[in-house]
XYZ file of C-alpha atoms in Angstrom:
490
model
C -4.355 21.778 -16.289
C -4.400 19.170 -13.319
C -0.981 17.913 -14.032
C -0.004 21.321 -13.706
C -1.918 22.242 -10.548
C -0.094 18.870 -9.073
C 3.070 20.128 -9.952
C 2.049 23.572 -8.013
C 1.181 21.546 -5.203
C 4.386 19.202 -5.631
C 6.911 22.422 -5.217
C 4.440 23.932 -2.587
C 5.189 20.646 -0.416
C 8.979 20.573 -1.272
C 9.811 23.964 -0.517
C 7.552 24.401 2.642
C 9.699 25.239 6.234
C 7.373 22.388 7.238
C 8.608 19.472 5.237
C 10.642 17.863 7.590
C 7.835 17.200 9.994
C 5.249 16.668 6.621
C 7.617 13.547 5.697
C 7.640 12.149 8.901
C 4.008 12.234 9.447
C 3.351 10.786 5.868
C 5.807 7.729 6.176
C 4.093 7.395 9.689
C 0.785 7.580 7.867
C 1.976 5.439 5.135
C 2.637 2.305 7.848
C -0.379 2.739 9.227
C -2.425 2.487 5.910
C -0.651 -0.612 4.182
C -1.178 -2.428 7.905
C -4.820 -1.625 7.347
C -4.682 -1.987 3.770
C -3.040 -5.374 4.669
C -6.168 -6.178 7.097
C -8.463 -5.398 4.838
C -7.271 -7.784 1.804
C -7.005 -10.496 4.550
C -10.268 -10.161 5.269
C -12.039 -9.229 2.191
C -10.277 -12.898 1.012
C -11.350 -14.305 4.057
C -14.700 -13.347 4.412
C -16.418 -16.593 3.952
C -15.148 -18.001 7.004
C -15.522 -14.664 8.853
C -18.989 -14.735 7.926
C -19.555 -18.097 8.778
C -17.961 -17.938 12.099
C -19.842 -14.832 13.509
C -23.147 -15.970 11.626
C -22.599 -19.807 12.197
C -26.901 -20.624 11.045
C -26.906 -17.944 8.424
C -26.758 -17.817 4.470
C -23.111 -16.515 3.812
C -24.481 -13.974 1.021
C -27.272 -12.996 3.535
C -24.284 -12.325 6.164
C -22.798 -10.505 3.592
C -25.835 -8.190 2.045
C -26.341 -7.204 5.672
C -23.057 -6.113 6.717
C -22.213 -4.073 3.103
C -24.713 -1.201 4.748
C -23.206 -1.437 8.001
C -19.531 -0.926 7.039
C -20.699 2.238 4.942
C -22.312 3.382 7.960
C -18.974 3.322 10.087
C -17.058 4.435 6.910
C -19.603 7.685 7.193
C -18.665 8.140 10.649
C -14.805 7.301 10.349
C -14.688 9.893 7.098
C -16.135 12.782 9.479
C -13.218 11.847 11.419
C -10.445 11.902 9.558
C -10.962 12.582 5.867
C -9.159 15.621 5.016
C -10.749 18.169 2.262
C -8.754 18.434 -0.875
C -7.517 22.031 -0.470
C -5.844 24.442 -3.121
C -4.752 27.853 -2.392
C -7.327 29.799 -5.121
C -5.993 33.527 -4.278
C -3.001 32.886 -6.903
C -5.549 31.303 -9.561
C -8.057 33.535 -8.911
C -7.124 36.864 -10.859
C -5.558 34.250 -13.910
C -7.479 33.107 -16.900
C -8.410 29.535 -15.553
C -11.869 28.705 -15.469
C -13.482 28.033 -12.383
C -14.473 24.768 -13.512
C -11.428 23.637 -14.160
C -10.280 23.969 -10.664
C -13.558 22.778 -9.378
C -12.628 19.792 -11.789
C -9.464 19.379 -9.649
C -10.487 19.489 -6.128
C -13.144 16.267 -6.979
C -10.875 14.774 -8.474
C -8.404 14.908 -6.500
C -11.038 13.920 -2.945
C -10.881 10.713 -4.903
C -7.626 9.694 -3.818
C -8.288 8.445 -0.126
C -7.497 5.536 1.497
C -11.094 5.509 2.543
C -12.101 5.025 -1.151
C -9.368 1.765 -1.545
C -10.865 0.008 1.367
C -14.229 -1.106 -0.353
C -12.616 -3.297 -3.215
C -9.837 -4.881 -0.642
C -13.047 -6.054 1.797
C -15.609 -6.405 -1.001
C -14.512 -7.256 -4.273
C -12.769 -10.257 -3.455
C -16.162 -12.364 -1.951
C -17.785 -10.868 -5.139
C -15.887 -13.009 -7.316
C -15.856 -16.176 -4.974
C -19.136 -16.484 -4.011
C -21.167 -13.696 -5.500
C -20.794 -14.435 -8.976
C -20.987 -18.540 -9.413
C -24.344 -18.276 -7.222
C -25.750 -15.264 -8.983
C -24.290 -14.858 -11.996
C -22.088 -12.400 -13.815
C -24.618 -9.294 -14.130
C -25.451 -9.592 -10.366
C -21.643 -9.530 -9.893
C -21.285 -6.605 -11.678
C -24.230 -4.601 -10.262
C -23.016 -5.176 -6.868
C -19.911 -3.905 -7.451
C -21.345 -0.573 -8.963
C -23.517 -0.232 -6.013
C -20.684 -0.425 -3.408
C -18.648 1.927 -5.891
C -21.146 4.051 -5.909
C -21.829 3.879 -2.061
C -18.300 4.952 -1.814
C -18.206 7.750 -3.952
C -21.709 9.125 -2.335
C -20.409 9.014 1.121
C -16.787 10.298 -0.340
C -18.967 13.377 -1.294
C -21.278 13.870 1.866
C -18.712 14.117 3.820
C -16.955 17.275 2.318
C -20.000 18.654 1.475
C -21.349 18.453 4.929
C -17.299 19.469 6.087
C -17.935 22.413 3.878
C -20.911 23.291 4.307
C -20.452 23.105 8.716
C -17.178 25.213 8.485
C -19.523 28.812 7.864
C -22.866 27.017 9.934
C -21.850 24.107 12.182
C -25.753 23.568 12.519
C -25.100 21.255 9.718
C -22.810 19.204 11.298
C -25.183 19.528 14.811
C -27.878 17.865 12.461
C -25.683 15.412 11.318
C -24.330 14.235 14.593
C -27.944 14.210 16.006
C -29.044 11.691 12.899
C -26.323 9.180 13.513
C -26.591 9.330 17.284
C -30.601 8.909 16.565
C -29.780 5.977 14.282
C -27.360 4.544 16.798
C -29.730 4.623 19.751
C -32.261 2.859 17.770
C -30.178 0.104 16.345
C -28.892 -0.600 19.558
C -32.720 -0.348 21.122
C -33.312 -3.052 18.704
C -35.910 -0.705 17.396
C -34.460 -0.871 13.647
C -31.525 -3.120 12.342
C -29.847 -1.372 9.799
C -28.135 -5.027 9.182
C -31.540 -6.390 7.896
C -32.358 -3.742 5.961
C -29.031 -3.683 4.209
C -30.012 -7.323 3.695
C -33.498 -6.108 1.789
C -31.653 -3.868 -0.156
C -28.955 -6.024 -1.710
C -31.173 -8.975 -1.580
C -33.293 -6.807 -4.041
C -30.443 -5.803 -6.238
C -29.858 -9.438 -7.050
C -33.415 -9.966 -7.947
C -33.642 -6.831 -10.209
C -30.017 -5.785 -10.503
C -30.814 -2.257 -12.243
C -32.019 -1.238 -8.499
C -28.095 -0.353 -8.518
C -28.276 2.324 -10.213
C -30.222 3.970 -7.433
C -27.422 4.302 -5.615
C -25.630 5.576 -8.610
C -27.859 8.430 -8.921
C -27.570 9.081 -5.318
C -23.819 9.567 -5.661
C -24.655 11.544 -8.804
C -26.873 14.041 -7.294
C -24.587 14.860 -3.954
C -21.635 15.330 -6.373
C -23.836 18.085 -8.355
C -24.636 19.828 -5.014
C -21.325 19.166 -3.820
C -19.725 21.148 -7.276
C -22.132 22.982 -6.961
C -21.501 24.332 -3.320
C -17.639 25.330 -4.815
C -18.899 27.449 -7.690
C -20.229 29.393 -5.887
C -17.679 29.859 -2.851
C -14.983 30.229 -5.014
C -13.900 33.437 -4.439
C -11.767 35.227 -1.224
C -14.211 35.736 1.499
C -11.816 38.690 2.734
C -13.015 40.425 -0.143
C -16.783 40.766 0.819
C -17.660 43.653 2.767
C -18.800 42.204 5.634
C -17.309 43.355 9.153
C -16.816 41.714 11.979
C -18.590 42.794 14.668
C -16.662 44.139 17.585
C -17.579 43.767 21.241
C -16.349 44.258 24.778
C -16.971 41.319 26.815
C -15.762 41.352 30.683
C -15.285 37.470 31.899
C -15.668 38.387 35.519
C -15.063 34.990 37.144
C -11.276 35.341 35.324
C -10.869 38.613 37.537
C -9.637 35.959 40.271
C -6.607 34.713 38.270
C -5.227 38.243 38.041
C -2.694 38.731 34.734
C -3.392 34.481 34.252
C -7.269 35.247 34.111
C -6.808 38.233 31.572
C -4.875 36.321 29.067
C -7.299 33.721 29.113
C -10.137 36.529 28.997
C -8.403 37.834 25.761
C -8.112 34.075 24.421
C -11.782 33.173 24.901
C -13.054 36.496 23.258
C -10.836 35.405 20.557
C -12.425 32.298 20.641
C -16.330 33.923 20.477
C -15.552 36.736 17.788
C -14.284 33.917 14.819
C -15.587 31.163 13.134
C -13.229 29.005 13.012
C -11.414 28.435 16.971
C -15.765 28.923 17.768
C -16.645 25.953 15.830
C -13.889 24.135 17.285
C -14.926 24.317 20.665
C -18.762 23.871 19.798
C -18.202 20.947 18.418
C -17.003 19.245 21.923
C -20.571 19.838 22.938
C -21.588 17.567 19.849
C -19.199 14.782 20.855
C -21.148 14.417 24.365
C -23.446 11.969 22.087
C -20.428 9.350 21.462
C -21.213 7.446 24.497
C -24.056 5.566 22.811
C -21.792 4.072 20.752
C -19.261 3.446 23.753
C -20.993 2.401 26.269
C -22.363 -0.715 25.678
C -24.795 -2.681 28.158
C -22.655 -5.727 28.315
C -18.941 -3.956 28.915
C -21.041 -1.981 31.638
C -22.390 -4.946 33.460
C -18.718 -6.861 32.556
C -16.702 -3.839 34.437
C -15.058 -3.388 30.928
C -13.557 -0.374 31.462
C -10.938 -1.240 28.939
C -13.572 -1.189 26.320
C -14.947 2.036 27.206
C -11.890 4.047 28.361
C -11.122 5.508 24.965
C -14.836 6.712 24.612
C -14.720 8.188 28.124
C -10.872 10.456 27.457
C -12.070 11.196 24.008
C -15.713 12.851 25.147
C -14.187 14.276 28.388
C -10.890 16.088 27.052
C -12.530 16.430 23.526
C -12.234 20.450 23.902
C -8.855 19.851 24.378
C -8.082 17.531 21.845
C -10.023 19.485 18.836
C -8.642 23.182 20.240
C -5.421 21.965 21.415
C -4.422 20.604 18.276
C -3.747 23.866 16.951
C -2.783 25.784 19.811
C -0.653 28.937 19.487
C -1.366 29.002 15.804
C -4.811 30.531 16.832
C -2.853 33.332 17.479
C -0.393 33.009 15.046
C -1.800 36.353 13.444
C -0.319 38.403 16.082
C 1.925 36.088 17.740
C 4.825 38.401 16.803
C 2.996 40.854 18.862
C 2.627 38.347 21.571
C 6.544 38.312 21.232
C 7.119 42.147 21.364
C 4.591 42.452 24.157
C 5.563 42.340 27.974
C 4.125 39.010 28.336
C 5.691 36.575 31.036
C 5.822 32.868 29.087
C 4.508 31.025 32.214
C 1.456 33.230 32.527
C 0.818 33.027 28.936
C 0.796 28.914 29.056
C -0.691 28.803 32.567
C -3.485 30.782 30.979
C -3.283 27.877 28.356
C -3.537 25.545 31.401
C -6.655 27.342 32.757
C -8.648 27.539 29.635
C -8.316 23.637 28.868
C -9.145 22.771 32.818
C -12.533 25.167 32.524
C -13.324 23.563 29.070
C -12.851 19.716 30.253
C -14.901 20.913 33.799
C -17.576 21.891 31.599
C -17.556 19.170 29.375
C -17.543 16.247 32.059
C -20.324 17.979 33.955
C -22.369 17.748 30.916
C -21.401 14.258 30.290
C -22.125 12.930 34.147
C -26.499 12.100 32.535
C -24.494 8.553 31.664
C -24.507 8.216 35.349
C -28.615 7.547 34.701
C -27.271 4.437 32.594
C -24.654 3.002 35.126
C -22.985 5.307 38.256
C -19.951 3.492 37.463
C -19.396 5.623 34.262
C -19.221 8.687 36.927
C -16.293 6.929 38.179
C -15.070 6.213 34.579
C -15.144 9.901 33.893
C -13.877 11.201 37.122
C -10.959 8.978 35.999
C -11.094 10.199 33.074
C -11.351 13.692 33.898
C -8.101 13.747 36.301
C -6.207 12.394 33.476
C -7.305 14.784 30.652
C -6.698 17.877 32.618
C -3.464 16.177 34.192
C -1.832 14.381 31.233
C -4.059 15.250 28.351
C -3.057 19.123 29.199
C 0.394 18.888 29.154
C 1.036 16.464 25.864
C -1.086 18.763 24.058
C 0.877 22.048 24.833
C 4.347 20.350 24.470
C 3.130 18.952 20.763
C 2.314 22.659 19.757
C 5.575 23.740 20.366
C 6.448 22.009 17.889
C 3.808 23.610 15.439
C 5.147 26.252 12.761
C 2.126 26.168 10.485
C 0.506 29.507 10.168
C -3.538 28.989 10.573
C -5.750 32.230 9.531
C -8.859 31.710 11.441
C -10.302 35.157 9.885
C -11.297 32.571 6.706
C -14.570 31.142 7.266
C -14.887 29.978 2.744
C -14.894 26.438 2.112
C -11.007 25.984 1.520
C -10.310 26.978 4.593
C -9.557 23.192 6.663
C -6.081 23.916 7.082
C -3.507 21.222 9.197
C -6.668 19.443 9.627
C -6.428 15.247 8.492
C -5.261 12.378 10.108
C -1.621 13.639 10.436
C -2.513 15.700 13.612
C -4.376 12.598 15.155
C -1.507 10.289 14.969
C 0.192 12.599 17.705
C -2.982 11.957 19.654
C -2.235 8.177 19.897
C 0.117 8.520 22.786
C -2.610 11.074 24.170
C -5.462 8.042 23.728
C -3.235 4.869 24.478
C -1.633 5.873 27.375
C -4.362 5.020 30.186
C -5.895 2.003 28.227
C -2.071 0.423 28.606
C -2.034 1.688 32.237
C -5.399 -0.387 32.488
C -5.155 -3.212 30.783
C -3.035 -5.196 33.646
C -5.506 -4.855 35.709
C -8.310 -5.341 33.407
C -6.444 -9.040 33.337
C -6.119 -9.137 37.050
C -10.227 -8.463 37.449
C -9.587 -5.768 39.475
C -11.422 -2.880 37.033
C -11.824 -0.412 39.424
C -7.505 -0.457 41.085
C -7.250 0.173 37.403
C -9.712 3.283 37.143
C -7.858 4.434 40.647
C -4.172 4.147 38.904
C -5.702 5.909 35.628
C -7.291 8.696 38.117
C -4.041 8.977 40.315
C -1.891 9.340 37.493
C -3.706 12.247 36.423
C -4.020 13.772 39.653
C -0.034 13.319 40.130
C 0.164 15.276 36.733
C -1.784 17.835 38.098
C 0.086 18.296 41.060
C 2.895 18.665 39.155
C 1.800 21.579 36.711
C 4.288 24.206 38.325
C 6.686 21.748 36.922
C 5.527 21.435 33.767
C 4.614 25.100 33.243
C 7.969 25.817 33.607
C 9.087 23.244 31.313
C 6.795 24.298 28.609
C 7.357 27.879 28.978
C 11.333 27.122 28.655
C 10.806 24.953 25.452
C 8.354 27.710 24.093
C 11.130 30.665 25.285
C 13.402 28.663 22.698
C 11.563 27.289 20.210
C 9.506 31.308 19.576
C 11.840 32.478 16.952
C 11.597 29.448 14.839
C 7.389 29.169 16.003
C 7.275 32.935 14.610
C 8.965 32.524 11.544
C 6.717 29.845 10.592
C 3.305 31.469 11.319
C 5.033 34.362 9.234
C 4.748 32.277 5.802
């Protein structure tokens, strides 16, 4: 049954209108993973002298029980980020004689193969075997190695059940965010070290190496909840009887923008009546926590803006970023009415315009309590700011023109993570590098703050320059909407 299901898959892929673009942002992908995979074998064989220079009057295998927690940790984190959920499309299965189990079988096994799960043995296997094993012997080796395995796999898990689990109550992933950023603020208060505990643990592996197993039955026991959590969605949530509710909210303050403002109006309502486009944009709120990892006390007192721009464009244009992504595919349920409709293309994407400047307003208002840390992170968002609503704006809109994938936001079941993965941030890099490279010669010159001002003027230029690019945008969108239409049609 799973070869078949793969070959499903296989002739789903090859006959999709999207393949084309699905190619070129695997091979893309692909380079990016074997340089990382590459990384990551240089310095799992290196790690003895990686250890030993960052640790120079500590115990190697004590350097190296303390940091085994501490990668997990970021693994956690990076997995939230970027791991995609193994989807199938159940309707066709559904009505057949295949067990549920069987594709429940499927979907784990196939959330095995990520590049997240290869890491591990490239950065830890190989100092198992050099230095691991002749000082503690072959059964230590061994136990260590299920542990981290096991580590893996439980974290592999968490993460889609907690993805799951926050696509039909994002309070889950709320709760989630609040524990890391509560774990983060005390790690970096020097109030715990998660590096010396991960020390104590492993340290107590090697003196009673069955402790391993506790970790096994950890990774056990989320992948029970985890199958768990799939028997029981796995069915088609259309099929429940449950209505939407229907309201008629009046955004008053949009009045001003006349036909602009209602399109926007109709957008956000759109926004507040599903799941889906909701959860998007509440989870930019969530994101306002990032700067604790950020903004560190030493790049603040340095004027390291370098090493704190990314933090500062991702929490500031985050609504942008997460909603943008999949902009006019939010609507690509009616966008053939959209088409049919008297609708002038430069109002439609100026209302585009206006939504993403309210949302990034918002946002860096909320974000200017860092200014009780340092005032000069007020500048660093202002900067920040000017560029996301400039810049950030415009490269988002002109990437989903070039977006034909169909997204039903009226699904709320687990399967439902569609275009989602790390495919859609690789367009972001251009989004994310562009100010750090406008920085950095400064940043070499010591002048930190010309290099916030050309950051901040660039943005501001882009802004100025919106009638421009509306027009642009509308033009591209006036000749790509046949081909944008067919697309959300499949």
């Amino acid at each position: 049954m799973l070869s078949t299901f793969l070959s499903h898959q296989r002739k789903s892929f090859w006959r999709s209108r999207n393949r084309g673009s699905s190619i070129a942002g695997q091979i893309v992908l692909g380079f990016f993973m074997l340089y990382f995979f590459t990384l990551a074998l240089g310095a799992g064989l290196g790690m003895s002298h990686l250890l030993t220079y960052f640790f120079p009057n500590q115990d190697v295998i004590k350097s190296f029980n303390g940091i085994i927690l501490y990668y997990f940790a970021f693994d956690f984190i990076m997995r939230l980020q970027f791991q995609e959920l193994p989807t199938l499309s159940i309707i066709p299965y559904l009505h057949l004689r295949i067990s549920r189990s069987k594709i429940i079988r499927f979907l784990n096994v196939k959330a095995l193969f990520s590049a997240f799960n290869l890491w591990p043995f490239f950065i830890f296997l190989p100092f198992c075997f050099i230095k691991i094993a002749p000082a503690l012997g072959a059964v230590t080796t061994i136990m260590y190695i299920v542990s981290i395995f096991s580590i893996m796999v439980f974290n592999n898990y968490l993460v889609l059940y907690i993805k799951r689990k926050s696509i039909t109550n994002t309070l889950y992933t709320f709760f989630g965010l609040v524990i890391i950023a509560a774990f983060a603020a005390l790690e970096y208060y020097k109030v715990i070290s998660i590096m010396a505990g991960s020390d104590f643990v492993f340290r107590a592996i090697a003196a009673h190496p069955y402790y391993a197993f506790v970790f096994t039955l950890a990774a056990i026991a989320i992948f029970y909840f985890n199958s768990t959590f799939l028997r029981k969605n796995l069915y088609v949530e259309e099929l429940s009887s449950k209505q939407e509710k229907k309201g008629s909210t009046d955004y008053a303050f949009l009045n001003r923008f006349g036909k602009v403002g209602e399109l926007a109006a109709l957008e956000l309502k759109l926004i507040l009546r599903h799941k889906r486009p909701r959860s998007a944009v509440i989870m930019g709120f969530f994101f306002l926590f990032y700067g604790f990892l950020f903004y560190k006390q030493e790049a603040i007192n340095k004027d390291a803006f370098g090493q704190m721009m990314f933090g500062a464009i991702f929490m500031t244009g985050i609504s942008i970023i997460i909603y943008g992504q999949f902009m006019f595919a939010w609507q690509s349920a009616h966008f053939d009415g959209i088409l049919a409709n008297k609708i002038n293309f430069k109002d439609y994407i100026k209302a585009k315009f206006l939504l993403f400047t309210i949302g990034c307003t918002i946002i860096t208002v909320l974000a200017s309590f860092y200014g009780f840390k340092s005032p000069k992170l007020l500048l660093l968002h202002l900067a920040a700011y000017f560029y996301n609503i400039g810049f950030g704006t415009v490269v988002v809109l002109y990437l989903a023109t070039l977006n034909y994938k169909r997204l039903d936001i009226t699904k709320a079941a687990s399967f439902n993570y569609q275009g989602t993965g790390a495919t859609q941030w690789l367009l972001m890099f251009p989004y994310a590098l562009t100010p750090i490279l406008m920085y950095v010669p400064f940043g070499i010159l010591n002048k930190p703050f010309w290099g916030l001002a050309v950051v901040g003027i660039f943005g501001l230029a882009m802004l100025l320059l919106r009638g421009f690019w509306v027009n642009y945008i509308a033009k591209r969108l006036e000749k790509q909407r046949y081909k944008i239409a067919e697309g959300f049609r499949e």
